[in-house]
Short mmCIF file of C-alpha atoms in Angstrom, two decimals:
data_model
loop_
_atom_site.label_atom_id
_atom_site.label_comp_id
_atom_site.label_asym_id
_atom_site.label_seq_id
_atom_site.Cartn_x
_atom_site.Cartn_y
_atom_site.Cartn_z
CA UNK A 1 -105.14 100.37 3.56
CA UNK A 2 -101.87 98.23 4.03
CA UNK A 3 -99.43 99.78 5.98
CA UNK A 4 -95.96 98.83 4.58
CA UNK A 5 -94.41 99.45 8.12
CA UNK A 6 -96.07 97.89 10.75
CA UNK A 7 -93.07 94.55 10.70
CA UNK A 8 -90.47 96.19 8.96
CA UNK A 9 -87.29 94.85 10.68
CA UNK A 10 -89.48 91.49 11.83
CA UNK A 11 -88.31 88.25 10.81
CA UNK A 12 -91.65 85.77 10.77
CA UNK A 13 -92.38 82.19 10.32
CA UNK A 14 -95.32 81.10 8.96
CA UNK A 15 -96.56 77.28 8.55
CA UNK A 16 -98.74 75.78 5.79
CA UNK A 17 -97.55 78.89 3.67
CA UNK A 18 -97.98 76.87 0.07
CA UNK A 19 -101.16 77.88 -0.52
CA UNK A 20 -104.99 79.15 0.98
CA UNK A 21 -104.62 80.78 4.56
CA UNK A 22 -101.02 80.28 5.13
CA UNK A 23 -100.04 81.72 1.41
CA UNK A 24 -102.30 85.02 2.22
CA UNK A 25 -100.81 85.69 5.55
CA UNK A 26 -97.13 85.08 4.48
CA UNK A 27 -98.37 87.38 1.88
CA UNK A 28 -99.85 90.07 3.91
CA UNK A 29 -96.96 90.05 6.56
CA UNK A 30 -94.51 90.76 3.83
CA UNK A 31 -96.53 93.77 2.14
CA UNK A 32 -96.12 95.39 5.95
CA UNK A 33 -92.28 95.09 5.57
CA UNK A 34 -91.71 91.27 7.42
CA UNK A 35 -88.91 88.83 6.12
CA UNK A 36 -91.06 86.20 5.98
CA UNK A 37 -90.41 82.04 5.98
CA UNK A 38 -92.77 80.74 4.40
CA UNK A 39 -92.62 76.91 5.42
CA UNK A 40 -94.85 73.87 3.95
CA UNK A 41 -94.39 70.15 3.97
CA UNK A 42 -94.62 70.98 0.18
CA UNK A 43 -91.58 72.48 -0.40
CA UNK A 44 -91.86 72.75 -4.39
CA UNK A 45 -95.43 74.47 -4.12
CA UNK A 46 -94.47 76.93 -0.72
CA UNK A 47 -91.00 77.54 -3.02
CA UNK A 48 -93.45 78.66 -6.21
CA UNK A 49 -95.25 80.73 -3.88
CA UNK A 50 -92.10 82.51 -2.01
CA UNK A 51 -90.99 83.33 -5.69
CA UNK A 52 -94.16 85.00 -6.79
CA UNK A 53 -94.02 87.12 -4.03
CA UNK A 54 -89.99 87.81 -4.89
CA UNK A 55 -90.98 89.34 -8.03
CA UNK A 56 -93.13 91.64 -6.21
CA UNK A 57 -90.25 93.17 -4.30
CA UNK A 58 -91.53 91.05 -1.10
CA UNK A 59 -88.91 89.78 0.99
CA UNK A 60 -90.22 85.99 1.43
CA UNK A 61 -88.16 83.41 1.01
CA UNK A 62 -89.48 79.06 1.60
CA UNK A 63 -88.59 76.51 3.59
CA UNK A 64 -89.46 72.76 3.81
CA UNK A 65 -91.33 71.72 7.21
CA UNK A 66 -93.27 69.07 8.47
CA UNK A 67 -94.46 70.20 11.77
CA UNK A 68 -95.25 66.82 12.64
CA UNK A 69 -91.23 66.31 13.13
CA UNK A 70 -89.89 67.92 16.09
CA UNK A 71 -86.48 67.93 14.40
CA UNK A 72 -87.80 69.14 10.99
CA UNK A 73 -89.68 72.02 13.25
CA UNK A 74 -86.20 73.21 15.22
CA UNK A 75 -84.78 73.26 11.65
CA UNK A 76 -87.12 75.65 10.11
CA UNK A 77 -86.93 77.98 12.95
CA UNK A 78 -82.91 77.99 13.12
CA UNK A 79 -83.27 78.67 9.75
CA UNK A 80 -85.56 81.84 9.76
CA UNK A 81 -83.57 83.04 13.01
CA UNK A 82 -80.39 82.55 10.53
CA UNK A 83 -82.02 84.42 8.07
CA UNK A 84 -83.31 86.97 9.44
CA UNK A 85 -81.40 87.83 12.79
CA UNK A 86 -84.07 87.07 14.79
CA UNK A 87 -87.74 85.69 15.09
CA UNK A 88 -90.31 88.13 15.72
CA UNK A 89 -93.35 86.58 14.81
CA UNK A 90 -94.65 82.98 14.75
CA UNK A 91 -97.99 81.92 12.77
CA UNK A 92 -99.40 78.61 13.50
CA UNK A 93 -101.55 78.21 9.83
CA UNK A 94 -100.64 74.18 9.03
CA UNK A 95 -103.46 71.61 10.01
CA UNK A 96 -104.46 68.07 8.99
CA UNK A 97 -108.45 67.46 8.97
CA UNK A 98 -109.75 63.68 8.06
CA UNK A 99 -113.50 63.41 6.63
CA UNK A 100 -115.22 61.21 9.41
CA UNK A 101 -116.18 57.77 9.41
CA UNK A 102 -119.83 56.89 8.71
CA UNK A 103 -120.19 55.78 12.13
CA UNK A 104 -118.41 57.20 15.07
CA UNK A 105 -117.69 53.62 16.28
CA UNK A 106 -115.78 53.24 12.93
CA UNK A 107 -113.13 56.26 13.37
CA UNK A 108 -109.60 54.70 13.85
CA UNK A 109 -107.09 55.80 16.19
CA UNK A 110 -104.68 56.23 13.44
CA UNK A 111 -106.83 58.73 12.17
CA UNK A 112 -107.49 60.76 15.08
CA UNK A 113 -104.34 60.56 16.25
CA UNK A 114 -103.00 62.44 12.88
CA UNK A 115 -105.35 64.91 12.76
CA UNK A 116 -104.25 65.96 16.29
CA UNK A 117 -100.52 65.47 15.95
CA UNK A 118 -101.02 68.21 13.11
CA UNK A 119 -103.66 70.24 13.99
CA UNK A 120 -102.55 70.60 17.45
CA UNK A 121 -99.32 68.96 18.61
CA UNK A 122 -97.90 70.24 15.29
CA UNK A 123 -98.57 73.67 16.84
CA UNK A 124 -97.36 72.90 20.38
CA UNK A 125 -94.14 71.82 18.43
CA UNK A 126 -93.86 74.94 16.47
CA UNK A 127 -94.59 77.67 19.93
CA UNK A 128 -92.37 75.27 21.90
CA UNK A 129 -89.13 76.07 19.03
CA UNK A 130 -90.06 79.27 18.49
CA UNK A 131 -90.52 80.81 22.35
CA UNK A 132 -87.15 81.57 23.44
CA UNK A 133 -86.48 83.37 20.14
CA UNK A 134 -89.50 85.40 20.39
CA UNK A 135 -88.82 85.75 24.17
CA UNK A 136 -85.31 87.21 22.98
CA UNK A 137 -86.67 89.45 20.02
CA UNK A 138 -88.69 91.86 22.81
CA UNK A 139 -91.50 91.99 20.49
CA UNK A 140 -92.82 88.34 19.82
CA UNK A 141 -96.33 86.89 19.33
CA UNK A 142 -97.57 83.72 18.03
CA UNK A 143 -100.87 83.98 16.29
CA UNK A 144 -102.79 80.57 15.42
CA UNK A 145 -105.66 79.36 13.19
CA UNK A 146 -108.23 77.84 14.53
CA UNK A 147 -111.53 77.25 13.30
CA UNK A 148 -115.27 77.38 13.99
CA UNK A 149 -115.02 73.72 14.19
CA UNK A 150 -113.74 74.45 17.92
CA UNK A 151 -116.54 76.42 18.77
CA UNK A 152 -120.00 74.65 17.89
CA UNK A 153 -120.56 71.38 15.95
CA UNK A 154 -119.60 71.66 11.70
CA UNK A 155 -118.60 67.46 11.97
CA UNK A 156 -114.70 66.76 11.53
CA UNK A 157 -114.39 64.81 15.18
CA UNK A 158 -110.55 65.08 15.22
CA UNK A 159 -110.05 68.16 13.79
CA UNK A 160 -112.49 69.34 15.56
CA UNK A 161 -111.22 68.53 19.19
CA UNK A 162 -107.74 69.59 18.00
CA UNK A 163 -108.84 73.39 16.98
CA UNK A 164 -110.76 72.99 19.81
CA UNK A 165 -107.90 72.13 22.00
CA UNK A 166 -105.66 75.29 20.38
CA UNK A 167 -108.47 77.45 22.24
CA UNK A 168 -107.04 76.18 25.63
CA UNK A 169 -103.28 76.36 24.25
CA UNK A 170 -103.45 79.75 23.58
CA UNK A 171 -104.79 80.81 27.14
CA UNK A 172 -102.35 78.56 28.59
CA UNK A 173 -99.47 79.80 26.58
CA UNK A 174 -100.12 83.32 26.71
CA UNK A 175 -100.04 83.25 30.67
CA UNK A 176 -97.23 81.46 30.90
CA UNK A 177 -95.64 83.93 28.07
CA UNK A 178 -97.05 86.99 29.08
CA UNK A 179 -93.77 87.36 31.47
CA UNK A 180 -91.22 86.62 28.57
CA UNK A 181 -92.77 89.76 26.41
CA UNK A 182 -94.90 87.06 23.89
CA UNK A 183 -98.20 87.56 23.00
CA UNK A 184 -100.02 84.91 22.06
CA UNK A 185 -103.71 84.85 20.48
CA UNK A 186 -105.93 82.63 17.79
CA UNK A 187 -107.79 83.51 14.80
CA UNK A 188 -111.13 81.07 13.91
CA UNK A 189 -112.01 81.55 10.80
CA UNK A 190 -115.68 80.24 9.31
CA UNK A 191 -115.67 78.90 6.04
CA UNK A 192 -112.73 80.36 3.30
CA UNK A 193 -112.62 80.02 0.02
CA UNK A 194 -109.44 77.94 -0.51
CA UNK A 195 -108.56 74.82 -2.90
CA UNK A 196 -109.85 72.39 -0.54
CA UNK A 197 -113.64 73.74 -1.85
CA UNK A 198 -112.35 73.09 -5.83
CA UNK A 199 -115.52 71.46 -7.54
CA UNK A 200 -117.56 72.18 -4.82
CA UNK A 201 -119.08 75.37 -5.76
CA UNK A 202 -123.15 74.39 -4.78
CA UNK A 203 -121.93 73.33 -1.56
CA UNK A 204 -119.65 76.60 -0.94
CA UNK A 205 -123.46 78.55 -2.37
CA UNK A 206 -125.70 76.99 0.41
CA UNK A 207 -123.25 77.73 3.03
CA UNK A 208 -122.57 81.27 1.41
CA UNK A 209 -126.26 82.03 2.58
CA UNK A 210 -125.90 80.83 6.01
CA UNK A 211 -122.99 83.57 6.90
CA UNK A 212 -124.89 86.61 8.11
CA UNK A 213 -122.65 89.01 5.98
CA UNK A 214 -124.20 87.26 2.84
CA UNK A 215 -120.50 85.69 1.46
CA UNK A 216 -117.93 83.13 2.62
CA UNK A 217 -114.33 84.33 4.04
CA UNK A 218 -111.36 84.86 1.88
CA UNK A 219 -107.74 83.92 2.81
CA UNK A 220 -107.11 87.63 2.73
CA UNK A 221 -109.56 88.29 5.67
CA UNK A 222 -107.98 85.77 7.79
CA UNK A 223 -104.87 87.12 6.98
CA UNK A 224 -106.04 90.54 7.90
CA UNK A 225 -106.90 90.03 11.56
CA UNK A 226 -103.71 87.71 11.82
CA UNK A 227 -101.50 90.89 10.80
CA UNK A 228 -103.66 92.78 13.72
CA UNK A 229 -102.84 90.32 16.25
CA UNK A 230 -99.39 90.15 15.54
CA UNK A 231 -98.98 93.87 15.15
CA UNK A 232 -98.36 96.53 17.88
CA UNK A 233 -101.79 97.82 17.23
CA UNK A 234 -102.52 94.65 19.57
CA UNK A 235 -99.92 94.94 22.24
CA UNK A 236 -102.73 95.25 25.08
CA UNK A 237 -104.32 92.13 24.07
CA UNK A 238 -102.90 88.17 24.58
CA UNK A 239 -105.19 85.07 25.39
CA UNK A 240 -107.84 85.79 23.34
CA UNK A 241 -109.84 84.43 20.52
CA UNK A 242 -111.24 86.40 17.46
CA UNK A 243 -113.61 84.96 15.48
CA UNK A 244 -113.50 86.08 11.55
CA UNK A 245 -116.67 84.01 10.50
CA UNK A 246 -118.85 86.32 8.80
CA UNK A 247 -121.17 86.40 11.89
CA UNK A 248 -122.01 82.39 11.53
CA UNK A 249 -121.48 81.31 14.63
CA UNK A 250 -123.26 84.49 16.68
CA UNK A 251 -126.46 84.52 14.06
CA UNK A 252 -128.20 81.09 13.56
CA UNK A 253 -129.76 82.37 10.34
CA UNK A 254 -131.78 79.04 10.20
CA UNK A 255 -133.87 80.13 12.95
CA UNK A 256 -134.45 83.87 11.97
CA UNK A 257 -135.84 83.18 8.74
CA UNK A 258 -138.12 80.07 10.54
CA UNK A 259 -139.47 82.70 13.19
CA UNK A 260 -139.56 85.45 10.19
CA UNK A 261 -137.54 88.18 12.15
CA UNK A 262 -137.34 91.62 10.73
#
């Protein structure tokens, strides 16, 4: 059950809010009483989105924010602070993941270095904006998405390394944090039904079998243990990574069923 009180009187920011992950935690944070800034680099589609929730009675409003612009990052977090009298709660959702090359020797810089300027720099931009208000707000955490692409081989070199590489952001931020009152933790999700799997239902079936649980993750999941994290329900607990994946990575269901395992 949804408690409608858990960030009442929180003002939160939440990037790649348009749509999948993002949209279901911007949604999710507002159903527990958050003012919520819901901020895309599509500002049209994170704009639809903010309204839909609007005629719900949810207090969400959107912002345009390309978190691979420092400036464009400072803006959207003046403008939630603005907004809302003060930032409470910062969710890191917006990535950038480029299919790979054929052969390794055939990646580009260019393209790893935008996957990581997203993925991960994007993030360092958006903690880096955010921290002093959510050192001033006595309550703050940051909460990002990462992805079981950071734990064990799924392909996705780039992306990989930078979800990867929020891992060791998180630890290093919440120490440093801890001191300031902000808690900072990561959420890696396994596989989620969101648009980027359009037209690819077979594929989305065969990995469907591989998650232990028997089904692949929905953005409301993710956004579930995100609203944990952030919540005072997790106020003991900073530095850490929870894994929402279905049981893929801890069960290699491959193997069982080879060795025919009870």
């Amino acid at each position: 059950m949804t408690d409608h009180t858990r960030f009442a009187g929180h003002g939160v920011l939440v990037t790649g809010a348009a749509r999948g992950i993002g949209a279901a935690v911007a949604r999710r944070l507002a159903e527990e009483g958050g003012r919520v800034l819901a901020t895309d680099r599509d500002l049209p589609e994170a704009e639809h989105a903010a309204a839909s929730l609007r005629r719900q009675g949810l207090a969400v409003e959107a912002s345009a924010c390309d978190i691979a612009d420092r400036a464009s990052v400072e803006a959207a977090v003046a403008h939630a602070v603005a907004a809302f009298g003060s930032l409470d709660v910062l969710v890191n959702c917006a990535a950038h993941g480029t299919p790979d090359a054929p052969l390794f020797e055939d990646e580009s810089d260019d393209t790893w270095a935008l996957d990581l300027d997203v993925t991960l720099t994007g993030a360092y931009r958006c903690c880096r904006a955010a921290l002093p208000h959510l050192a001033a707000s006595g309550r703050g955490a940051i909460v990002s998405i990462g992805s079981v692409n950071g734990l064990q081989d799924f392909g996705n070199h780039a992306y990989s390394a930078a979800k990867a590489g929020l891992g060791s952001l998180t630890r290093t931020l919440a120490g440093h944090a801890a001191g300031r009152g902000v808690r900072v933790n990561l959420v890696v999700p396994g596989t989620v039904r969101t648009s980027a799997w359009e037209g690819r239902e077979d594929e989305l079936d065969a990995i469907r079998r591989l998650h232990p649980l028997g089904r692949v993750g929905e953005p409301e999941d993710i956004a579930a243990a995100v609203a944990f994290l952030a919540s005072r329900d997790a106020a003991w607990i900073t530095g850490t990574t929870l894994v929402v994946d279905g049981g893929l990575t801890a069960v290699h269901t491959g193997f069982r069923a080879a060795v025919r395992h009870p």
